[in-house]
Short mmCIF file of C-alpha atoms and ligand atoms in Angstrom, two decimals:
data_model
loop_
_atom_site.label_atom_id
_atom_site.label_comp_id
_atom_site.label_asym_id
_atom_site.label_seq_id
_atom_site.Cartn_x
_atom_site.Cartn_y
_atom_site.Cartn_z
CA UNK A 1 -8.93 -22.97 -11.06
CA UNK A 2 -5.43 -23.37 -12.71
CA UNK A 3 -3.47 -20.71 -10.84
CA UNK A 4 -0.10 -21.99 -11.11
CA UNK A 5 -0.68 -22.31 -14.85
CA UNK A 6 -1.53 -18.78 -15.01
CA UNK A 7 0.95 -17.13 -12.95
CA UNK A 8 3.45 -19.65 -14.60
CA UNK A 9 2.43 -17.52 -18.14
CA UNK A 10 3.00 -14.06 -16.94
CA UNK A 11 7.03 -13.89 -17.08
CA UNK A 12 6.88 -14.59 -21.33
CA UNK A 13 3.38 -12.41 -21.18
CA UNK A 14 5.06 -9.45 -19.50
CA UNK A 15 8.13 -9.35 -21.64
CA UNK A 16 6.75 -6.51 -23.88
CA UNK A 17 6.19 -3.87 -21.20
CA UNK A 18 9.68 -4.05 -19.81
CA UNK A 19 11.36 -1.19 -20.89
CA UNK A 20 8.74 1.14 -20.96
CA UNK A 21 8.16 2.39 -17.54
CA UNK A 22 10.56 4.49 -15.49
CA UNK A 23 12.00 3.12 -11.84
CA UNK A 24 11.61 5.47 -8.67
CA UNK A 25 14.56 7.71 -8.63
CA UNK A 26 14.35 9.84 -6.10
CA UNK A 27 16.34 7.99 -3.40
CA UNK A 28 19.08 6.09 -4.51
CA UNK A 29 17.60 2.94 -2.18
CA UNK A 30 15.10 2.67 -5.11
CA UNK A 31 16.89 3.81 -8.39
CA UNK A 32 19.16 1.24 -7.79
CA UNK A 33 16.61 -1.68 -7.92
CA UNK A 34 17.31 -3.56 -11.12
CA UNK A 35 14.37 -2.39 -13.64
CA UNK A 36 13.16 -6.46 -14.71
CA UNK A 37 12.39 -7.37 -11.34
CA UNK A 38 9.29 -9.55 -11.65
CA UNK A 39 7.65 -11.80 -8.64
CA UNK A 40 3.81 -12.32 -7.64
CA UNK A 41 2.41 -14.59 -4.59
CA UNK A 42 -1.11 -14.94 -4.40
CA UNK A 43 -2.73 -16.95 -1.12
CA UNK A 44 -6.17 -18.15 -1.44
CA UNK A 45 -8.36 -17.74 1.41
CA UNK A 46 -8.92 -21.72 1.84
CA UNK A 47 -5.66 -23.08 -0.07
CA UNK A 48 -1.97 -22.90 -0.51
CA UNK A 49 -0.18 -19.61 -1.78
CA UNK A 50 1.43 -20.06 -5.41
CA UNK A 51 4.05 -17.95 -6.37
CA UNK A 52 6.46 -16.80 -9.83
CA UNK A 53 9.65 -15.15 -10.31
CA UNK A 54 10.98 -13.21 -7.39
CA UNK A 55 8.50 -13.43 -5.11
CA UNK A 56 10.48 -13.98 -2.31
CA UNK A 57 12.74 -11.12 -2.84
CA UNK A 58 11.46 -8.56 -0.46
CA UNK A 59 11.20 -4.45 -1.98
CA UNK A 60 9.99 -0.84 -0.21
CA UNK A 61 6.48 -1.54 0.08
CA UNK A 62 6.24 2.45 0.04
CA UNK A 63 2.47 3.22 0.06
CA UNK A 64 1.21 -0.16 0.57
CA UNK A 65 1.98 0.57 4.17
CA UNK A 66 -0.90 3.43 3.91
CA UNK A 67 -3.44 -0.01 4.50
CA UNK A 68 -1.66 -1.39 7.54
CA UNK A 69 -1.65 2.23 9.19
CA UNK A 70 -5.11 2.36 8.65
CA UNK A 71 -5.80 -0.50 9.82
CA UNK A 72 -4.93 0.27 13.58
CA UNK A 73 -6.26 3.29 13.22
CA UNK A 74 -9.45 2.07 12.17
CA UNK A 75 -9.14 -0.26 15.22
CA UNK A 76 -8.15 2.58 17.97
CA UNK A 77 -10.08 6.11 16.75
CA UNK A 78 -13.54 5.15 15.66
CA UNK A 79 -15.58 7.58 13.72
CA UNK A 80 -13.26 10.61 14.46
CA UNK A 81 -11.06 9.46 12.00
CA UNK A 82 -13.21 10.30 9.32
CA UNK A 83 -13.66 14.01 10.65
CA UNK A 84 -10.55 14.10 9.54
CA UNK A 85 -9.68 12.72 6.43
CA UNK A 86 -12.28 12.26 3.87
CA UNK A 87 -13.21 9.11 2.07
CA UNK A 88 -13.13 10.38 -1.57
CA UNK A 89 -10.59 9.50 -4.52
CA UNK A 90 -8.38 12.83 -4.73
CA UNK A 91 -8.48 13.54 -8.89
CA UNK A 92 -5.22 14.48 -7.83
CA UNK A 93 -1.59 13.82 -7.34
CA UNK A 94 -0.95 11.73 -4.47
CA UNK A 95 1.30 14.86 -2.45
CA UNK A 96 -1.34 17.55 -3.96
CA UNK A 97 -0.71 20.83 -1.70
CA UNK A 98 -3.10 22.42 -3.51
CA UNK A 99 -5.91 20.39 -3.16
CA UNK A 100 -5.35 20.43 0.81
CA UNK A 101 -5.55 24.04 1.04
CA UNK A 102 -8.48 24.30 -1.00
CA UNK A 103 -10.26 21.56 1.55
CA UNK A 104 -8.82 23.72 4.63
CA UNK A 105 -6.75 20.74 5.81
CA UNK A 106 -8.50 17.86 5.56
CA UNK A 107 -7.06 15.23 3.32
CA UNK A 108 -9.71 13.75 0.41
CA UNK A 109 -8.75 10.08 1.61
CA UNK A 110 -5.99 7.96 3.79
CA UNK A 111 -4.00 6.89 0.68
CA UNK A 112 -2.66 9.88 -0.03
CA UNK A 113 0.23 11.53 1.43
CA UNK A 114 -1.77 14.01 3.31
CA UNK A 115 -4.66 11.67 4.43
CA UNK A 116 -1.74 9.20 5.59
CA UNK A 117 0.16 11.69 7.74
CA UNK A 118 -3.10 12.60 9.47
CA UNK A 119 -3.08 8.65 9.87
CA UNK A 120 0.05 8.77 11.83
CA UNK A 121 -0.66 11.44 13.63
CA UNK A 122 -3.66 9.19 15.16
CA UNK A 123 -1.64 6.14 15.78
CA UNK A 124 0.91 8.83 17.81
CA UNK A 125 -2.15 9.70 19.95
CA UNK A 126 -3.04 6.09 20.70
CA UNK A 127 -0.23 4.06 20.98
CA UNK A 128 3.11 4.59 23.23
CA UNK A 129 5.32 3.10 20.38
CA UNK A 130 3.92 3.60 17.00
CA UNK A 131 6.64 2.09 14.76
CA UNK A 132 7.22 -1.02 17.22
CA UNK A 133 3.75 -1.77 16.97
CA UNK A 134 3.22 -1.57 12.78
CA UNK A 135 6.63 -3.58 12.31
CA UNK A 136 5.04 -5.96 14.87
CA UNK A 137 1.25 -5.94 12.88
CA UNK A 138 3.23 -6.89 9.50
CA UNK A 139 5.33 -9.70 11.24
CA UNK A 140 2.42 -11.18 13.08
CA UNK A 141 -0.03 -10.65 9.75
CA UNK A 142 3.02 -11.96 7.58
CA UNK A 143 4.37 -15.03 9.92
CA UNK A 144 7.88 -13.48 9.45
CA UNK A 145 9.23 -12.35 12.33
CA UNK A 146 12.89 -10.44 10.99
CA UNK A 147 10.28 -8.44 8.54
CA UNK A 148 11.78 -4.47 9.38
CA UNK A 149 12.15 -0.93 8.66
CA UNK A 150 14.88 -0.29 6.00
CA UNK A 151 16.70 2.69 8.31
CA UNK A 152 18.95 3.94 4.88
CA UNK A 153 15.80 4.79 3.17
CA UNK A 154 13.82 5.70 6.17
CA UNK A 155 16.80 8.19 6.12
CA UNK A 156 16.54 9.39 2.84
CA UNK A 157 12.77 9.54 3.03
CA UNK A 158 13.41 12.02 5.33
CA UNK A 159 16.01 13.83 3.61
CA UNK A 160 14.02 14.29 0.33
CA UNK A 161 10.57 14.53 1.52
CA UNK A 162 10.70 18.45 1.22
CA UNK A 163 6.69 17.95 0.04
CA UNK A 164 5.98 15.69 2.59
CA UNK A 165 7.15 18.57 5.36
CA UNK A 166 5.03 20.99 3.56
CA UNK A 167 2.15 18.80 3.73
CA UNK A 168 2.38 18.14 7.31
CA UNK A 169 3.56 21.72 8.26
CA UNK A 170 -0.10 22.66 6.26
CA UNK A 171 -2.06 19.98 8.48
CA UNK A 172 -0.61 21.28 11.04
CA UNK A 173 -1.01 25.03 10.71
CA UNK A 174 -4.85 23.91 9.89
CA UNK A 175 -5.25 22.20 12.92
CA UNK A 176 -5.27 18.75 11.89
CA UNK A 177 -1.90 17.84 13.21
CA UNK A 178 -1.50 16.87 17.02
CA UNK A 179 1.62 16.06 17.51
CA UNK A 180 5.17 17.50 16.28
CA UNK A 181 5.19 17.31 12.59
CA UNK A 182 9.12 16.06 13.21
CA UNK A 183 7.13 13.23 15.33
CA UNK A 184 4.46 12.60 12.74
CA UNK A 185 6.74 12.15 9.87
CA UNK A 186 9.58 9.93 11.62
CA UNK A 187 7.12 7.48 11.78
CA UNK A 188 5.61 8.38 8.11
CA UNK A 189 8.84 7.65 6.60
CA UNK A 190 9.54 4.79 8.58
CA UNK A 191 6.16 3.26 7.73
CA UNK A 192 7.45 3.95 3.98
CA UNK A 193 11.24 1.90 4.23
CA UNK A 194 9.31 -1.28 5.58
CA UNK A 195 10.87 -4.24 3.07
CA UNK A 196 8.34 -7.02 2.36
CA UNK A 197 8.55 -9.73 -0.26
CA UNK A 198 5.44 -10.53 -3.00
CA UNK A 199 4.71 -14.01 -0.50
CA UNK A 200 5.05 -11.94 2.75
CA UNK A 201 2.81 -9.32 1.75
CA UNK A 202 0.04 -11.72 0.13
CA UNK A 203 0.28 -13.72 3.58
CA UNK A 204 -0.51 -10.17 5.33
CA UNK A 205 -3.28 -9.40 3.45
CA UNK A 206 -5.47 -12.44 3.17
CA UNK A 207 -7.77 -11.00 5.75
CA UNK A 208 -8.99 -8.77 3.72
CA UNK A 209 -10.07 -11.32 1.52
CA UNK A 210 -11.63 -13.36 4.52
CA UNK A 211 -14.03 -10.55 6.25
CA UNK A 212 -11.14 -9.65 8.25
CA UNK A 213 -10.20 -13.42 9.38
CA UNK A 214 -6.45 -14.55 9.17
CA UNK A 215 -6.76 -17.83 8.01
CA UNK A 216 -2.96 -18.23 8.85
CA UNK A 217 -3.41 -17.42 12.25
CA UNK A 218 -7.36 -18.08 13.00
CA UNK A 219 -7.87 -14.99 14.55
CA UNK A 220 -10.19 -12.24 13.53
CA UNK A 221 -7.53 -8.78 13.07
CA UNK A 222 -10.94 -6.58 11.76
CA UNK A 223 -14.34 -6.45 11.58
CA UNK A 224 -16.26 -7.32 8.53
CA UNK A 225 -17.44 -3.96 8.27
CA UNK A 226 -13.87 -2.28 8.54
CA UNK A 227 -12.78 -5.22 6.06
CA UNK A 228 -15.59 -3.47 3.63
CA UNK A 229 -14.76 0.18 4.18
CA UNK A 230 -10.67 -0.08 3.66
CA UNK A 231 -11.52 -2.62 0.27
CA UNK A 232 -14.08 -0.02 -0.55
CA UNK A 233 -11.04 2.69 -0.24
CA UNK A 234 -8.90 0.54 -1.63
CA UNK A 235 -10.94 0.18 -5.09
CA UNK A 236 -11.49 4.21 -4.93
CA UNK A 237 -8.29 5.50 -3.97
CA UNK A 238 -5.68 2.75 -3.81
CA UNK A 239 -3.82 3.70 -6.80
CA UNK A 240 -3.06 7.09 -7.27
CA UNK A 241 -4.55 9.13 -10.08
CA UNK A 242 -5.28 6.49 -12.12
CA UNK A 243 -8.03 4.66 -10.08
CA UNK A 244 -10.51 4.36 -12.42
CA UNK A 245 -8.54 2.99 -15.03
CA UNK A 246 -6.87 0.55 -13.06
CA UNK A 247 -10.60 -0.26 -11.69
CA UNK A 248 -11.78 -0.61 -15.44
CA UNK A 249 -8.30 -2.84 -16.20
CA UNK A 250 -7.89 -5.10 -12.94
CA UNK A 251 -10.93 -5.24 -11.33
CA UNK A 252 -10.10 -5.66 -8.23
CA UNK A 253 -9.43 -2.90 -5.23
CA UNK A 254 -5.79 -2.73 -4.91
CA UNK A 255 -3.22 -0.30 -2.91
CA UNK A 256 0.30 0.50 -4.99
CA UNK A 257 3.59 1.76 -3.84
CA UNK A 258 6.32 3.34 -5.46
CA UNK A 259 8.39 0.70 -5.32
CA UNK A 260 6.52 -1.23 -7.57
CA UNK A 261 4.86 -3.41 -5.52
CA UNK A 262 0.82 -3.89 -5.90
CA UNK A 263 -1.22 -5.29 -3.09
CA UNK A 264 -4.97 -6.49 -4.49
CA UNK A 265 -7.52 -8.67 -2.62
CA UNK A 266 -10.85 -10.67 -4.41
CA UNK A 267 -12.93 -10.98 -1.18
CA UNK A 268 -13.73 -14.18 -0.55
CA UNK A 269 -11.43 -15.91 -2.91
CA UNK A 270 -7.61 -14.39 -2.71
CA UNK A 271 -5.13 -11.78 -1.96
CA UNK A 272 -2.33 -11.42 -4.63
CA UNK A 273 0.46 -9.07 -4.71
CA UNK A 274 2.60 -8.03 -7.73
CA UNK A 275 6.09 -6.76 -7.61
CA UNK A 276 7.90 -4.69 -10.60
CA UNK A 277 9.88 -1.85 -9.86
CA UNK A 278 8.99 0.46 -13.46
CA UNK A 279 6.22 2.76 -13.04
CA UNK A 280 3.90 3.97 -15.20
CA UNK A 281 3.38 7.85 -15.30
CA UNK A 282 0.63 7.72 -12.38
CA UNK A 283 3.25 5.60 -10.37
CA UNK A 284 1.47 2.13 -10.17
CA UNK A 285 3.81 -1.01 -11.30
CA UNK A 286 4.06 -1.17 -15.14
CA UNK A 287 4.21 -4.39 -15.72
CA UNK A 288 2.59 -5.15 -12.29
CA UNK A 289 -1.15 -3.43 -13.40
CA UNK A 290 -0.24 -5.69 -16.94
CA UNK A 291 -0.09 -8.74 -14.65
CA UNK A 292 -3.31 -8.21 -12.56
CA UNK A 293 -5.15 -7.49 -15.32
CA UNK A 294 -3.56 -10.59 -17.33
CA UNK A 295 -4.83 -12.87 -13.53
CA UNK A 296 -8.24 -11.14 -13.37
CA UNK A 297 -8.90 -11.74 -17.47
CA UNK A 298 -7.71 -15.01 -17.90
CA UNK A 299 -8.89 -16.65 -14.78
CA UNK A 300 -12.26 -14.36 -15.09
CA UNK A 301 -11.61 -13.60 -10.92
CA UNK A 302 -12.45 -9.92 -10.13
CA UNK A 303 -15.31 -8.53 -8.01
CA UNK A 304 -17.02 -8.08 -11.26
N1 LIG B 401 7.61 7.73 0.09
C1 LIG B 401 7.12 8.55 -0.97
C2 LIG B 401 6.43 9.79 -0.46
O1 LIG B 401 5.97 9.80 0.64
C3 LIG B 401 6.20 7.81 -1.91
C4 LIG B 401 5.15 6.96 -1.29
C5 LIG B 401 4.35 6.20 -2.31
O2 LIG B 401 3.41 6.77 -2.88
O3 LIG B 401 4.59 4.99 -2.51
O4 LIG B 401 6.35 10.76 -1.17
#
């Protein structure tokens, strides 16, 4: 399999959806990211990582964090995670208030704003330094060791994220919140300014195409059946409102971010992430979703 050839074809292949997708404007942090940013790493399980364009350059990884917070929570809380926050794809917008009052408080799934607070709420419970330990997961997972929270838009996170304290003050007023929603959604945000490149992110989530083994480090991180379940929630919920089209498109489960990154994982085979900071109107990566779909067709790699 060719995939230097094929990742060498996407920057003339993407050219015509440039343009047409709309970058993240609501901290400056992100509108300011120049709009033709293109980059993709992709690390096979039992090979070397290939990369294109700026792959190295590292971006918000936003909601892509939602997988690494789950992760340890997965690994610390057990079953009682999933009384609550469901397992279902939301239908929804990703910061629905609606559909959390409806469903008394309990988010549909982890990947959504809700379902990810409630996250963070868990890792508060059971751990004595929350952030220090997910900035530490990433840099051990990723082999880069300066990888770090990006305090000015952990800042402004916090300084826009008028939905995200209605959210929590809901989960909290429903019971679902532990801690101090102030608490809860320091580390949220903070979760949300972590700055990864394409390469450092594939590196940090090969495991999940290796039944949970780092094959960088030789070291089991999850369980084959965790590795299952968060793919499994991955391919239902991992990109907003749009799952089943990206699904239908790509192929593959993937978690997006707002900043235009893509994380997506073949089990078995590879982990590849796509950066491109315009969205489309469900806010997954423009040209990124173009790109996977382009990799998965072309190479005829998906879990289908
Ligand atoms: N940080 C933003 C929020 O919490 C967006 C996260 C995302 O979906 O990438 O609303």
């Amino acid at each position: 399999m060719d995939f230097d050839k094929t990742l060498q074809e996407l920057p003339a292949y993407l050219r015509e959806f440039f343009g047409k997708g709309t970058v993240a404007s609501y901290i400056p942090a992100l509108a300011r990211v120049p709009a033709q940013k293109f980059g993709m790493a992709l690390c096979r399980v039992a090979g070397p990582c290939h990369r294109v364009g700026d792959s190295e350059e590292r971006f918000s990884i936003q909601s892509i964090s939602k997988l690494f917070t789950l992760s340890l929570a997965m690994g610390r809380c057990g079953e009682e995670l999933w009384r609550r926050v469901g397992r279902e794809p939301s239908g929804n917008r990703f910061n629905s208030l609606v559909q959390l009052e409806y469903e008394r408080g309990i988010p549909r799934n982890p990947f959504i704003n809700a379902g990810a607070i409630v996250i963070c709420d868990i890792l508060l419970d059971h751990l004595p330094n929350p952030k220090e330990t997910l900035r530490d997961y990433l840099r051990l997972l990723s082999g880069s060791f300066d990888i770090d929270f990006d305090q000015e838009v952990a800042r402004s996170e916090a300084e826009t994220g008028f939905i995200n304290y209605a959210l929590a003050n809901f989960l909290k007023g429903n019971g679902n919140l532990h801690n101090a929603v102030e608490a809860v959604l320091d580390l949220y945000f903070h979760q949300c300014s972590l700055a990864l490149s394409c390469s450092e992110l594939a590196r940090a989530t090969v495991h999940l195409a290796n039944a949970g083994v780092s094959p960088l480090l030789g070291e089991a991180l999850l369980t084959g059946p965790q590795v299952k379940r968060l793919n499994s929630l991955m391919l239902t919920s991992g990109t907003y409102d749009a799952v089943g089209e990206f699904a239908y498109r790509v192929g593959l489960p993937a978690k997006s971010g707002v900043g235009g990154g893509i994380a997506a994982v073949l089990p078995g085979d590879y982990s590849v992430v796509v950066w491109s900071p315009e969205l489309d109107p469900s806010g997954n990566s423009l040209a990124g979703g173009a790109a996977l779909e382009y990799l998965t067709t072309v190479t005829g790699k998906s879990i289908f």
